[in-house]
CSV table of C-alpha atoms and ligand atoms in Angstrom, one decimal:
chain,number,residue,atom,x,y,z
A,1369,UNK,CA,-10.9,-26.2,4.5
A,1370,UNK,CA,-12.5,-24.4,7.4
A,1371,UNK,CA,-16.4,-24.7,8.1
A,1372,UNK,CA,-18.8,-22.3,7.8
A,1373,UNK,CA,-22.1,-21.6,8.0
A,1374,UNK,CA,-24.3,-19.6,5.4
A,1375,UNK,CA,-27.6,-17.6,5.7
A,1376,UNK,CA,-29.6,-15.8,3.2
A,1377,UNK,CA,-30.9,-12.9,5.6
A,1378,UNK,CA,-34.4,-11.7,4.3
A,1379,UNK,CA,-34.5,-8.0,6.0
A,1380,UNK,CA,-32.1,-5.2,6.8
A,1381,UNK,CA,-33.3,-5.7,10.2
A,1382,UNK,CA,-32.3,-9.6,10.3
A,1383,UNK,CA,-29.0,-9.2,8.7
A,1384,UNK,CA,-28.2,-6.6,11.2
A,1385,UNK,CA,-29.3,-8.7,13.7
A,1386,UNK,CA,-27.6,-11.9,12.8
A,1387,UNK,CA,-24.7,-10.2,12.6
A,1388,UNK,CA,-25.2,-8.3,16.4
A,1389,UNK,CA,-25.5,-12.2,17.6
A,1390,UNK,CA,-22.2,-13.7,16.7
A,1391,UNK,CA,-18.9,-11.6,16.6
A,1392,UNK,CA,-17.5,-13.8,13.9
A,1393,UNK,CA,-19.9,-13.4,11.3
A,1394,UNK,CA,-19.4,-11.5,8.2
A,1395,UNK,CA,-21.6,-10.0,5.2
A,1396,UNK,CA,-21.6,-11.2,1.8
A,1397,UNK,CA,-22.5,-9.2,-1.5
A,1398,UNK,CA,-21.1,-10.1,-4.3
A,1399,UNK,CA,-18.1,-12.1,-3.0
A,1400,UNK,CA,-15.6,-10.4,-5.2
A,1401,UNK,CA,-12.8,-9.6,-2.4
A,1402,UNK,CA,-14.5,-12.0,0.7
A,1403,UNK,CA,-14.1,-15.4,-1.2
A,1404,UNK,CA,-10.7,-14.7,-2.4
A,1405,UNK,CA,-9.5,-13.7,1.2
A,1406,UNK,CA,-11.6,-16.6,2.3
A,1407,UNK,CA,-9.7,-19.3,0.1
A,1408,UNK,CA,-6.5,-17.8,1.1
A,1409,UNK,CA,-7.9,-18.0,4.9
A,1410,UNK,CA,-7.0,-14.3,5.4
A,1411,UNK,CA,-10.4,-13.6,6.7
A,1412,UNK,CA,-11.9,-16.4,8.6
A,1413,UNK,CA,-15.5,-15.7,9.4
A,1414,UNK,CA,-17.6,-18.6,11.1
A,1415,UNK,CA,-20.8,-17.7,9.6
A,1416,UNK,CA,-21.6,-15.8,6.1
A,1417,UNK,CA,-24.4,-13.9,6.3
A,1418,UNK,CA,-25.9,-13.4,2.6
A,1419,UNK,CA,-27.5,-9.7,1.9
A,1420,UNK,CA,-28.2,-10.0,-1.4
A,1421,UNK,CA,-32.1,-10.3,-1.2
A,1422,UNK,CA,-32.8,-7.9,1.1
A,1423,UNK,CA,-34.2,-4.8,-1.4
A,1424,UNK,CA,-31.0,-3.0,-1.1
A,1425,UNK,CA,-30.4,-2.6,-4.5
A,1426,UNK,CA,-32.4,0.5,-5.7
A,1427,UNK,CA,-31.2,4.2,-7.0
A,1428,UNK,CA,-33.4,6.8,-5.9
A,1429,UNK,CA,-33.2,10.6,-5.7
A,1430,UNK,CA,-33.5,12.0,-2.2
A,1431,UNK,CA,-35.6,14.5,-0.9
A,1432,UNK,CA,-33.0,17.5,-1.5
A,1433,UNK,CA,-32.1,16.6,-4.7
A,1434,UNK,CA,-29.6,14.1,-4.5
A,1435,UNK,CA,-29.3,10.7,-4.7
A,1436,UNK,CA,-29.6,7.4,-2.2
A,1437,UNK,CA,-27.7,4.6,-3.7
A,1438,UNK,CA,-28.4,1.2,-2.2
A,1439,UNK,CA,-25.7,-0.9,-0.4
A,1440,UNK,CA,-26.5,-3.8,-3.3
A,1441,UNK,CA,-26.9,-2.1,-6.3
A,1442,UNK,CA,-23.8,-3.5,-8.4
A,1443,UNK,CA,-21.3,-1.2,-9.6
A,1444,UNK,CA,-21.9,-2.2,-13.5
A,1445,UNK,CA,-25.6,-0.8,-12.7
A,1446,UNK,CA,-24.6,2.2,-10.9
A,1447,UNK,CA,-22.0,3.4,-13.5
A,1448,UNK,CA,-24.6,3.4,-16.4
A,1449,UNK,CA,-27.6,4.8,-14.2
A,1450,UNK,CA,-29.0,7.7,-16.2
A,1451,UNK,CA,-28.9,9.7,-13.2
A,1452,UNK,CA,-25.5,9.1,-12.2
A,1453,UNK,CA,-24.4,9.5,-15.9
A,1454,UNK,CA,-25.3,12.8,-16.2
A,1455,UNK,CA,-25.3,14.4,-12.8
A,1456,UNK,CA,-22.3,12.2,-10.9
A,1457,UNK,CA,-19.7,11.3,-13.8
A,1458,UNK,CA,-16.7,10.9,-11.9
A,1459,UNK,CA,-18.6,8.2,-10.4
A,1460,UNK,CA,-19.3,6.7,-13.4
A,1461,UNK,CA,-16.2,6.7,-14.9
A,1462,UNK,CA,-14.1,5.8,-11.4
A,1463,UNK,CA,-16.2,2.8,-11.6
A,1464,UNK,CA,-15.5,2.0,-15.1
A,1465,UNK,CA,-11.9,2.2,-14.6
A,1466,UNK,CA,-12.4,-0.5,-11.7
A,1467,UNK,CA,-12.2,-4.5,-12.2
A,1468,UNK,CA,-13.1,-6.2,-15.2
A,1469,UNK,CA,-17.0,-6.4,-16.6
A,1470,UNK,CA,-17.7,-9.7,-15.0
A,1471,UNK,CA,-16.7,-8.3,-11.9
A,1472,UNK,CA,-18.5,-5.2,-12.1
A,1473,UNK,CA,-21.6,-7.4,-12.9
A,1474,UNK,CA,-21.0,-8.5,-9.0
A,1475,UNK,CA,-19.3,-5.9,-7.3
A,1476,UNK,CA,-21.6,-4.1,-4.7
A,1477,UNK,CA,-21.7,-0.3,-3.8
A,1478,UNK,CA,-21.0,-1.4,-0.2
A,1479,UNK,CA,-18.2,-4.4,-0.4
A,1480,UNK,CA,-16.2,-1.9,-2.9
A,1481,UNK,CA,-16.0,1.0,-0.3
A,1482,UNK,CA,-14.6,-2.1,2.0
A,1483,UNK,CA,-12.3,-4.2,-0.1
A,1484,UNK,CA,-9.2,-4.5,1.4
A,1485,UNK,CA,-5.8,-3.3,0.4
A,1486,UNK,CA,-3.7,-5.4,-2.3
A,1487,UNK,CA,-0.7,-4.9,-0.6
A,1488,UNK,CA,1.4,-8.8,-1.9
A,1489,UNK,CA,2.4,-9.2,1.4
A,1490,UNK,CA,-1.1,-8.8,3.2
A,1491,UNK,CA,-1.6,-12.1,0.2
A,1492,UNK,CA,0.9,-13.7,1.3
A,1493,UNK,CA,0.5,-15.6,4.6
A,1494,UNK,CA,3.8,-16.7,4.7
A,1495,UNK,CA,5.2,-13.1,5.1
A,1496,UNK,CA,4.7,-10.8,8.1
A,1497,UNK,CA,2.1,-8.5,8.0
A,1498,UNK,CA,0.5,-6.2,10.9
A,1499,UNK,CA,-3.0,-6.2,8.8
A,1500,UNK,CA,-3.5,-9.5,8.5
A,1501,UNK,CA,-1.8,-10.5,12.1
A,1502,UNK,CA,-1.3,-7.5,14.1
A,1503,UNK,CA,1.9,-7.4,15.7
A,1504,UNK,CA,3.8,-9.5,13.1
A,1505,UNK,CA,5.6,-6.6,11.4
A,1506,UNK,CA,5.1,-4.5,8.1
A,1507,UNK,CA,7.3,-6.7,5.4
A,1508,UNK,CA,6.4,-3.9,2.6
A,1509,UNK,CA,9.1,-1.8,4.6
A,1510,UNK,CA,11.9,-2.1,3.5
A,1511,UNK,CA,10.6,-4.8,1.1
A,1512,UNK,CA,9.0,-4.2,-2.3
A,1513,UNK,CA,7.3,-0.8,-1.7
A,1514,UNK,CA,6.6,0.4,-5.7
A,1515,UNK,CA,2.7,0.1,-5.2
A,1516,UNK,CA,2.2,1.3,-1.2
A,1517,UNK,CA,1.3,4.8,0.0
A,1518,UNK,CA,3.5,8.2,0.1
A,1519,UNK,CA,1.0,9.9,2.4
A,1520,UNK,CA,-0.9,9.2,5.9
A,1521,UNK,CA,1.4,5.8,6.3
A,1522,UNK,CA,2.5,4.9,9.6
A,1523,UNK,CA,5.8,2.5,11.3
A,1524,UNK,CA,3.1,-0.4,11.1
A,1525,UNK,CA,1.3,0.0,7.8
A,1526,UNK,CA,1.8,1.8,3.9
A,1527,UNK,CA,-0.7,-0.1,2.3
A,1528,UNK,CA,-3.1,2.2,0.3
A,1529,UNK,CA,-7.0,1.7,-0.3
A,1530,UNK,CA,-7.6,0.0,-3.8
A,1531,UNK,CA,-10.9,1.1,-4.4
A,1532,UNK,CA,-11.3,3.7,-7.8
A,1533,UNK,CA,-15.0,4.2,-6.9
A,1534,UNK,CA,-14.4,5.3,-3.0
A,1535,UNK,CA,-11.9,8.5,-4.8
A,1536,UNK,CA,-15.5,9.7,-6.9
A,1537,UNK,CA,-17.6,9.5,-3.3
A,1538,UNK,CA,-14.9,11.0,-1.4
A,1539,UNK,CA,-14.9,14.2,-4.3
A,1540,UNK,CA,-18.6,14.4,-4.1
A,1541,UNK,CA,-18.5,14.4,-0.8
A,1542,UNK,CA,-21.0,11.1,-0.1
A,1543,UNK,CA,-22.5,10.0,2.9
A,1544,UNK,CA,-22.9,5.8,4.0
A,1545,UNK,CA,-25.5,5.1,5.8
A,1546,UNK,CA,-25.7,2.5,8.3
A,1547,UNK,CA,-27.2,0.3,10.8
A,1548,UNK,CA,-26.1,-1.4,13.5
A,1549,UNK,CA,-27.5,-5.1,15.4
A,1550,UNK,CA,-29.6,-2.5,17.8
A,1551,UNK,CA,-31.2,-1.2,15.1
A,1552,UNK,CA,-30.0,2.4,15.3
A,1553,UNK,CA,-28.3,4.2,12.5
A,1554,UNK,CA,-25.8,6.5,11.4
A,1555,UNK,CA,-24.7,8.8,8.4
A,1556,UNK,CA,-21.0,8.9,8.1
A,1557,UNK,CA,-19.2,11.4,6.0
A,1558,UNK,CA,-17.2,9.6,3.4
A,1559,UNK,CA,-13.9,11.5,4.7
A,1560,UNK,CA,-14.4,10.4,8.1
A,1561,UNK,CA,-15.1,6.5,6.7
A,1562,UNK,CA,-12.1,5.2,6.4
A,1563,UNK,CA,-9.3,5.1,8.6
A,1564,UNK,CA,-5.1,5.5,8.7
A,1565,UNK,CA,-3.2,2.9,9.7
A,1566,UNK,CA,-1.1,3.9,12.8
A,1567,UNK,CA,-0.7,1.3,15.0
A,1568,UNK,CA,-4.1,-0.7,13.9
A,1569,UNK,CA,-3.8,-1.3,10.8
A,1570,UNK,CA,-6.1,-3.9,10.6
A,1571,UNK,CA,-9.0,-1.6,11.4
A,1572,UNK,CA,-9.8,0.2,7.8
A,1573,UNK,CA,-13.2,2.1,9.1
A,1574,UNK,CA,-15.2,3.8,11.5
A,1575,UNK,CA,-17.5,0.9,11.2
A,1576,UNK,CA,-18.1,-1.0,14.5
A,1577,UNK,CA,-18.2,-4.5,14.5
A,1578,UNK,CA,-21.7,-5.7,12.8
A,1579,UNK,CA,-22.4,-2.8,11.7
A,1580,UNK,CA,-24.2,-3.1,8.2
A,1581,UNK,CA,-24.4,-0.3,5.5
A,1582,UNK,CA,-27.6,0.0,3.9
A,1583,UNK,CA,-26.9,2.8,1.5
A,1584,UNK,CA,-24.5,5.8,0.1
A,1585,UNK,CA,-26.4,9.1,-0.4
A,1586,UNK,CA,-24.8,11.5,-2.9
A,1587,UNK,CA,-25.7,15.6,-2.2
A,1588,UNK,CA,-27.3,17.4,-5.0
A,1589,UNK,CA,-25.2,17.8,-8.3
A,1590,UNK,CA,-22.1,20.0,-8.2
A,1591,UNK,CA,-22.0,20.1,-11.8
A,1592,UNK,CA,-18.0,21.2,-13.3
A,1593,UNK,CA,-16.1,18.7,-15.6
A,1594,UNK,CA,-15.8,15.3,-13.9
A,1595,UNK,CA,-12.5,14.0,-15.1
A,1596,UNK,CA,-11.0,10.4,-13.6
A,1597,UNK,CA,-7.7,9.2,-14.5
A,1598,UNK,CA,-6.1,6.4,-13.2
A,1599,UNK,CA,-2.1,5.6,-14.2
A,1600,UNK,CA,-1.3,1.7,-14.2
A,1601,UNK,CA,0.9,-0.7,-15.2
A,1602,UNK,CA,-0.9,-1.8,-17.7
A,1603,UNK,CA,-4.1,-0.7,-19.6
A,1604,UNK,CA,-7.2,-2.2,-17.9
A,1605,UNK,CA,-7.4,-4.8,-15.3
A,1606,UNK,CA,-5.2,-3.5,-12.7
A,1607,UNK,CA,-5.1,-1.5,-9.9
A,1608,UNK,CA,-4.1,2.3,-9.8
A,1609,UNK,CA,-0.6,3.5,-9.4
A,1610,UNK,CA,-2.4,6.9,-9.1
A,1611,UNK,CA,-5.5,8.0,-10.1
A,1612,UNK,CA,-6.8,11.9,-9.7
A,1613,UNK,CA,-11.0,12.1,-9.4
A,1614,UNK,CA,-11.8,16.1,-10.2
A,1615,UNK,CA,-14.7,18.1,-10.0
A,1616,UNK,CA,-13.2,21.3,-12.0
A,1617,UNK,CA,-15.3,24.4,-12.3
A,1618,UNK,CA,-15.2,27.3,-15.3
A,1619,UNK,CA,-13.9,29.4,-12.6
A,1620,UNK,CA,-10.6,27.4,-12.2
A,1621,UNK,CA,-11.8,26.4,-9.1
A,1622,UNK,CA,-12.7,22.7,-8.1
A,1623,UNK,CA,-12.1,18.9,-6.0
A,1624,UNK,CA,-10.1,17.0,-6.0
A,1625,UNK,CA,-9.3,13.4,-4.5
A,1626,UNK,CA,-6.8,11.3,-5.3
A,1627,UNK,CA,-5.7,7.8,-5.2
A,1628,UNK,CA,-3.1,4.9,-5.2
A,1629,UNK,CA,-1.1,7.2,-2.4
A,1630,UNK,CA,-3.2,6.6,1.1
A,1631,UNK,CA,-4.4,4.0,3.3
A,1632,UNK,CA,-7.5,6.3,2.7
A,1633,UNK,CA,-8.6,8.3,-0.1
A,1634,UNK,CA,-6.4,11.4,0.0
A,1635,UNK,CA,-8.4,14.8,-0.3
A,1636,UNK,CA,-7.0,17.9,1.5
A,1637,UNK,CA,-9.1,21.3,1.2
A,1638,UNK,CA,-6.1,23.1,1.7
A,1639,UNK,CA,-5.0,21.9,-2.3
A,1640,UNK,CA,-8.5,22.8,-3.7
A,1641,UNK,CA,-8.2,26.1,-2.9
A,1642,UNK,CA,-4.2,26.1,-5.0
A,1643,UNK,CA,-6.4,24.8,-8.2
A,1644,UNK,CA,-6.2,28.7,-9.7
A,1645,UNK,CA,-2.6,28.6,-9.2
A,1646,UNK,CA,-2.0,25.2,-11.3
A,1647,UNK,CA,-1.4,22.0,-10.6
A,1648,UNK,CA,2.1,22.2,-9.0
A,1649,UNK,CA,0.7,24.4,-6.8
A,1650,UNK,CA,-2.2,22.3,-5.8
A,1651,UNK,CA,-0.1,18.9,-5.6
A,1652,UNK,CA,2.4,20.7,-3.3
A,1653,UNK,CA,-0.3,21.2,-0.8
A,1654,UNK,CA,-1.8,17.8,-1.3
A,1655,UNK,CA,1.5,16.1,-0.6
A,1656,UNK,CA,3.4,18.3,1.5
A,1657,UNK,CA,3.7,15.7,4.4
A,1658,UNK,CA,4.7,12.8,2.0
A,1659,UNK,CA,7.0,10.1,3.2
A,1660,UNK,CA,7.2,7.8,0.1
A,1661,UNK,CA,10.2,5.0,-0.1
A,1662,UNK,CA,13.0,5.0,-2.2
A,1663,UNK,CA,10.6,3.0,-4.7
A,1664,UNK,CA,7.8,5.0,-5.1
A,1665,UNK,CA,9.2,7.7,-5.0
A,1666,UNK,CA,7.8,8.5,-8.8
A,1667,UNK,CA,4.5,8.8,-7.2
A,1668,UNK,CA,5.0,12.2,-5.9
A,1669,UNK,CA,5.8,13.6,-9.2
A,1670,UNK,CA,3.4,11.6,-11.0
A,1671,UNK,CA,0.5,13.4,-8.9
A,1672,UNK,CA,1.3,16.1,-10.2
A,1673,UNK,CA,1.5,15.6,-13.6
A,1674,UNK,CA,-1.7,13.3,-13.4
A,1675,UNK,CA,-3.9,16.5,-11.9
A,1676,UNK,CA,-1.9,18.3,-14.5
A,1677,UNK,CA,-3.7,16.9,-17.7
A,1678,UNK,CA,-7.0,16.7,-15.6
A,1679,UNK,CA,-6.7,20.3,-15.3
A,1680,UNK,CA,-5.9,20.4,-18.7
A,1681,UNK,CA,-8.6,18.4,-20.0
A,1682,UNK,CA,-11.0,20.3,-18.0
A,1683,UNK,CA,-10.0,23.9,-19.6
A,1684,UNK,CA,-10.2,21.7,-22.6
B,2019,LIG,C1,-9.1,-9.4,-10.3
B,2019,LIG,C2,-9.7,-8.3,-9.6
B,2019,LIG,C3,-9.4,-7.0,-10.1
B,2019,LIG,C4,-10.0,-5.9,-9.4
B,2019,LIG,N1,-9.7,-4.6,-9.9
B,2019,LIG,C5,-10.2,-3.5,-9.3
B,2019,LIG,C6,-9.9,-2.2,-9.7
B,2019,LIG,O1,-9.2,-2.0,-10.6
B,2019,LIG,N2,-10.4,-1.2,-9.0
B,2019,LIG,C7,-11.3,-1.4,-7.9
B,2019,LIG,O2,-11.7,-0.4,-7.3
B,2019,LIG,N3,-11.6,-2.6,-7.5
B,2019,LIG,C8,-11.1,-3.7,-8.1
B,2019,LIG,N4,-11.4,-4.9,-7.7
B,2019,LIG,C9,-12.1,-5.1,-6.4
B,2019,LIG,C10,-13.6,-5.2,-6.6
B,2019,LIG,O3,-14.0,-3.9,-7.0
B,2019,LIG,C11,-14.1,-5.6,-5.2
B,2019,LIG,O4,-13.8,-6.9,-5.0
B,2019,LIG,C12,-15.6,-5.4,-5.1
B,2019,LIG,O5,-16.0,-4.1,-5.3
B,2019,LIG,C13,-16.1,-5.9,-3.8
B,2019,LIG,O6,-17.5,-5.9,-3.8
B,2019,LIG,P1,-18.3,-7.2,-3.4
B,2019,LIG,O7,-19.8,-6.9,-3.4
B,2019,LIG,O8,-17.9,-8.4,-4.2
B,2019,LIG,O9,-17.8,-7.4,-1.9
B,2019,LIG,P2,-17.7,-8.7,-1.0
B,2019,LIG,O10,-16.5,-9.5,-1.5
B,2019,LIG,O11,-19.0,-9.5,-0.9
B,2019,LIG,O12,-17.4,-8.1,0.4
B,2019,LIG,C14,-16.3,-7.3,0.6
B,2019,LIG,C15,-16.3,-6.8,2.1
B,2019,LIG,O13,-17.4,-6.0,2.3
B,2019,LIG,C16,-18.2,-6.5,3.4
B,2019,LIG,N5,-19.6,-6.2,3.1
B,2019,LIG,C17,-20.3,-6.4,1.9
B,2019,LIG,N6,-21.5,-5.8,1.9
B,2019,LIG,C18,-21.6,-5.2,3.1
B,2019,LIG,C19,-22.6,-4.4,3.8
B,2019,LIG,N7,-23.8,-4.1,3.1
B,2019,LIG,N8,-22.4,-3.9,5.0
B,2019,LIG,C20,-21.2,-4.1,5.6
B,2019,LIG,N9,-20.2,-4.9,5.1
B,2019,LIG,C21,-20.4,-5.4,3.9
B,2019,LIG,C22,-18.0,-8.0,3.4
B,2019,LIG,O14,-18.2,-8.6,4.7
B,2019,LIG,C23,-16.5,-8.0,3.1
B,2019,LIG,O15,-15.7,-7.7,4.2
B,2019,LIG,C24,-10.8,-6.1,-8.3
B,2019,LIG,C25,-11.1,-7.4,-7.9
B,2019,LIG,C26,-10.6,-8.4,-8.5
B,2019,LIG,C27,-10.9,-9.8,-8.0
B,2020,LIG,S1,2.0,-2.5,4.1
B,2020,LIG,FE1,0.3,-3.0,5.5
B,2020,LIG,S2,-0.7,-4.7,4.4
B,2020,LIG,FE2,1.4,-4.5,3.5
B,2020,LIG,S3,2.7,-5.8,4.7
B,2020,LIG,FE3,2.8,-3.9,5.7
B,2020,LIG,S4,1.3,-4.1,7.3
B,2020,LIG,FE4,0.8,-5.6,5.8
């Protein structure tokens, strides 16, 4: 077993700080993804630093009428919040579709948006893999490929993001806020948070080393029907082959983001605006540069039917 060391920060300020002082430190919420990749010694952070008690774990409505959601505030919380109920449910409902209960009880709003991918071979530390040791080669190509990504993939990487919950932020269009070890901050759109993989495939975000988020802000209700479906192998407890999140207006109009396809969740503008035309029309768009394997190949179609029945569902 590798040492460690552990601390239970008691401020923003200290966490960020701790973390500023010693490169190979990490955070810790509800442990969720970190342990397991710490048991497998994928990750191999020196220190833990705990952030659990450090007040980031409220709800509250912002200013212009949206709403701040702490970096703590576990994701069984969130999906039943009143607020987020009524205003934000794709949000609620990408949650729900996530993980089991027990895990939701756990899960925070800021280690979901950075689990990491559940490619087999990044699990399996006997196998190359450019994630988990850069330069070692991408055994998913030209291996076992059913699960990886059509779109956005690169010679190095076609892993896809797992989360359900980051496809709900990236419809409505959230915002994480951050601090770094300095103690300055930043708001990051959710479409510029995470990354592609290219030819780093072990860097998933924008977020510089240290970096803590403190919160994601939602904008001011967008109203429509908010519709997630999520396709698996098997009814609950797994991951998404795809999943659609949909903001669909009376109009016809609407978002959509969708995942199970991209290192990243996938949203083109470009699609939205095909929503009139049907859902062939808009998934043609959304995948026109895809580059799936001879084993996921289904994915493509399945897109399409998947945003199919949300757009059915939503005209009722
Ligand atoms: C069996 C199983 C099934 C699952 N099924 C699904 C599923 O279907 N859909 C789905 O979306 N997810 C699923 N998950 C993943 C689960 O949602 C994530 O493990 C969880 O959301 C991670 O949150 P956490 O608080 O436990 O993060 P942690 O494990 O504590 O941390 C994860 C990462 O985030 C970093 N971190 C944590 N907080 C901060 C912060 N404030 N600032 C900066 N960095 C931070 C940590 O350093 C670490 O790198 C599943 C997990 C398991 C184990
Ligand atoms: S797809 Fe990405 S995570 Fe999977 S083996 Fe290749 S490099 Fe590793």
């Amino acid at each position: 077993m590798r040492a460690f060391t552990y601390e239970r920060a008691s401020s923003v300020e200290a966490a960020a700080k701790a973390a500023a002082s010693n490169p190979e430190a990490k955070f810790i919420a509800g442990g969720t993804n970190l342990l397991d990749l710490m048991k497998l010694e994928i990750e191999t952070p020196t220190h833990l630093i705990d952030v659990n008690d450090i007040g980031l774990d409220k709800i509250e409505p912002t200013q212009d009428g949206g709403l701040r959601i702490g970096a703590l505030v576990r994701n069984t919380d969130l999906a039943a919040h009143e607020t987020v109920r009524r205003d934000y449910g794709l949000l609620s409902r990408a949650l729900l579709a996530g993980a089991s209960g027990q895990l939701r009880n756990k899960a925070s709003t800021a280690g979901n948006l950075l689990q990491r991918t559940r490619c087999p071979y990044f699990y399996d530390t006997n196998q190359p893999c450019n994630k988990r040791q850069p330069g070692s080669g991408c055994s998913a190509i030209g291996g076992f490929s059913r699960q990886h990504a059509v779109i956005g993939t690169s010679e190095a990487c076609i892993a896809t993001n797992p989360s359900d919950m980051a496809i709900a932020m990236r419809a409505l269009d959230a915002v994480v806020e951050t601090v770094k070890g300095d103690g300055s901050r930043r708001a990051i759109p959710i479409a510029d948070f995470h990354r592609l993989p290219g030819d780093t495939p072990h860097i998933e975000t924008v977020l510089e080393p240290g970096e803590m988020i403190t919160a994601v802000v939602l904008p001011p209700p967008i109203g429509g029907r908010q519709i997630y479906r999520k396709v698996r192998d098997r009814a609950s407890y797994a991951f998404a082959l795809v999943s659609v999140g949909a903001v669909i207006q009376s109009n016809g109009t609407g978002r959509i983001a969708v995942g199970g396809v991209a290192h990243k969740p996938w949203r083109v503008e470009a699609a939205e605006a095909e929503l009139p035309n049907g859902a062939r029309a808009a998934a043609h768009v959304l995948l026109a540069d895809a580059r799936p394997t001879e084993e996921n190949r289904f994915k493509v179609e399945l897109v399409e039917r998947t945003l199919a029945a949300v757009v059915s569902e939503a005209r009722g």
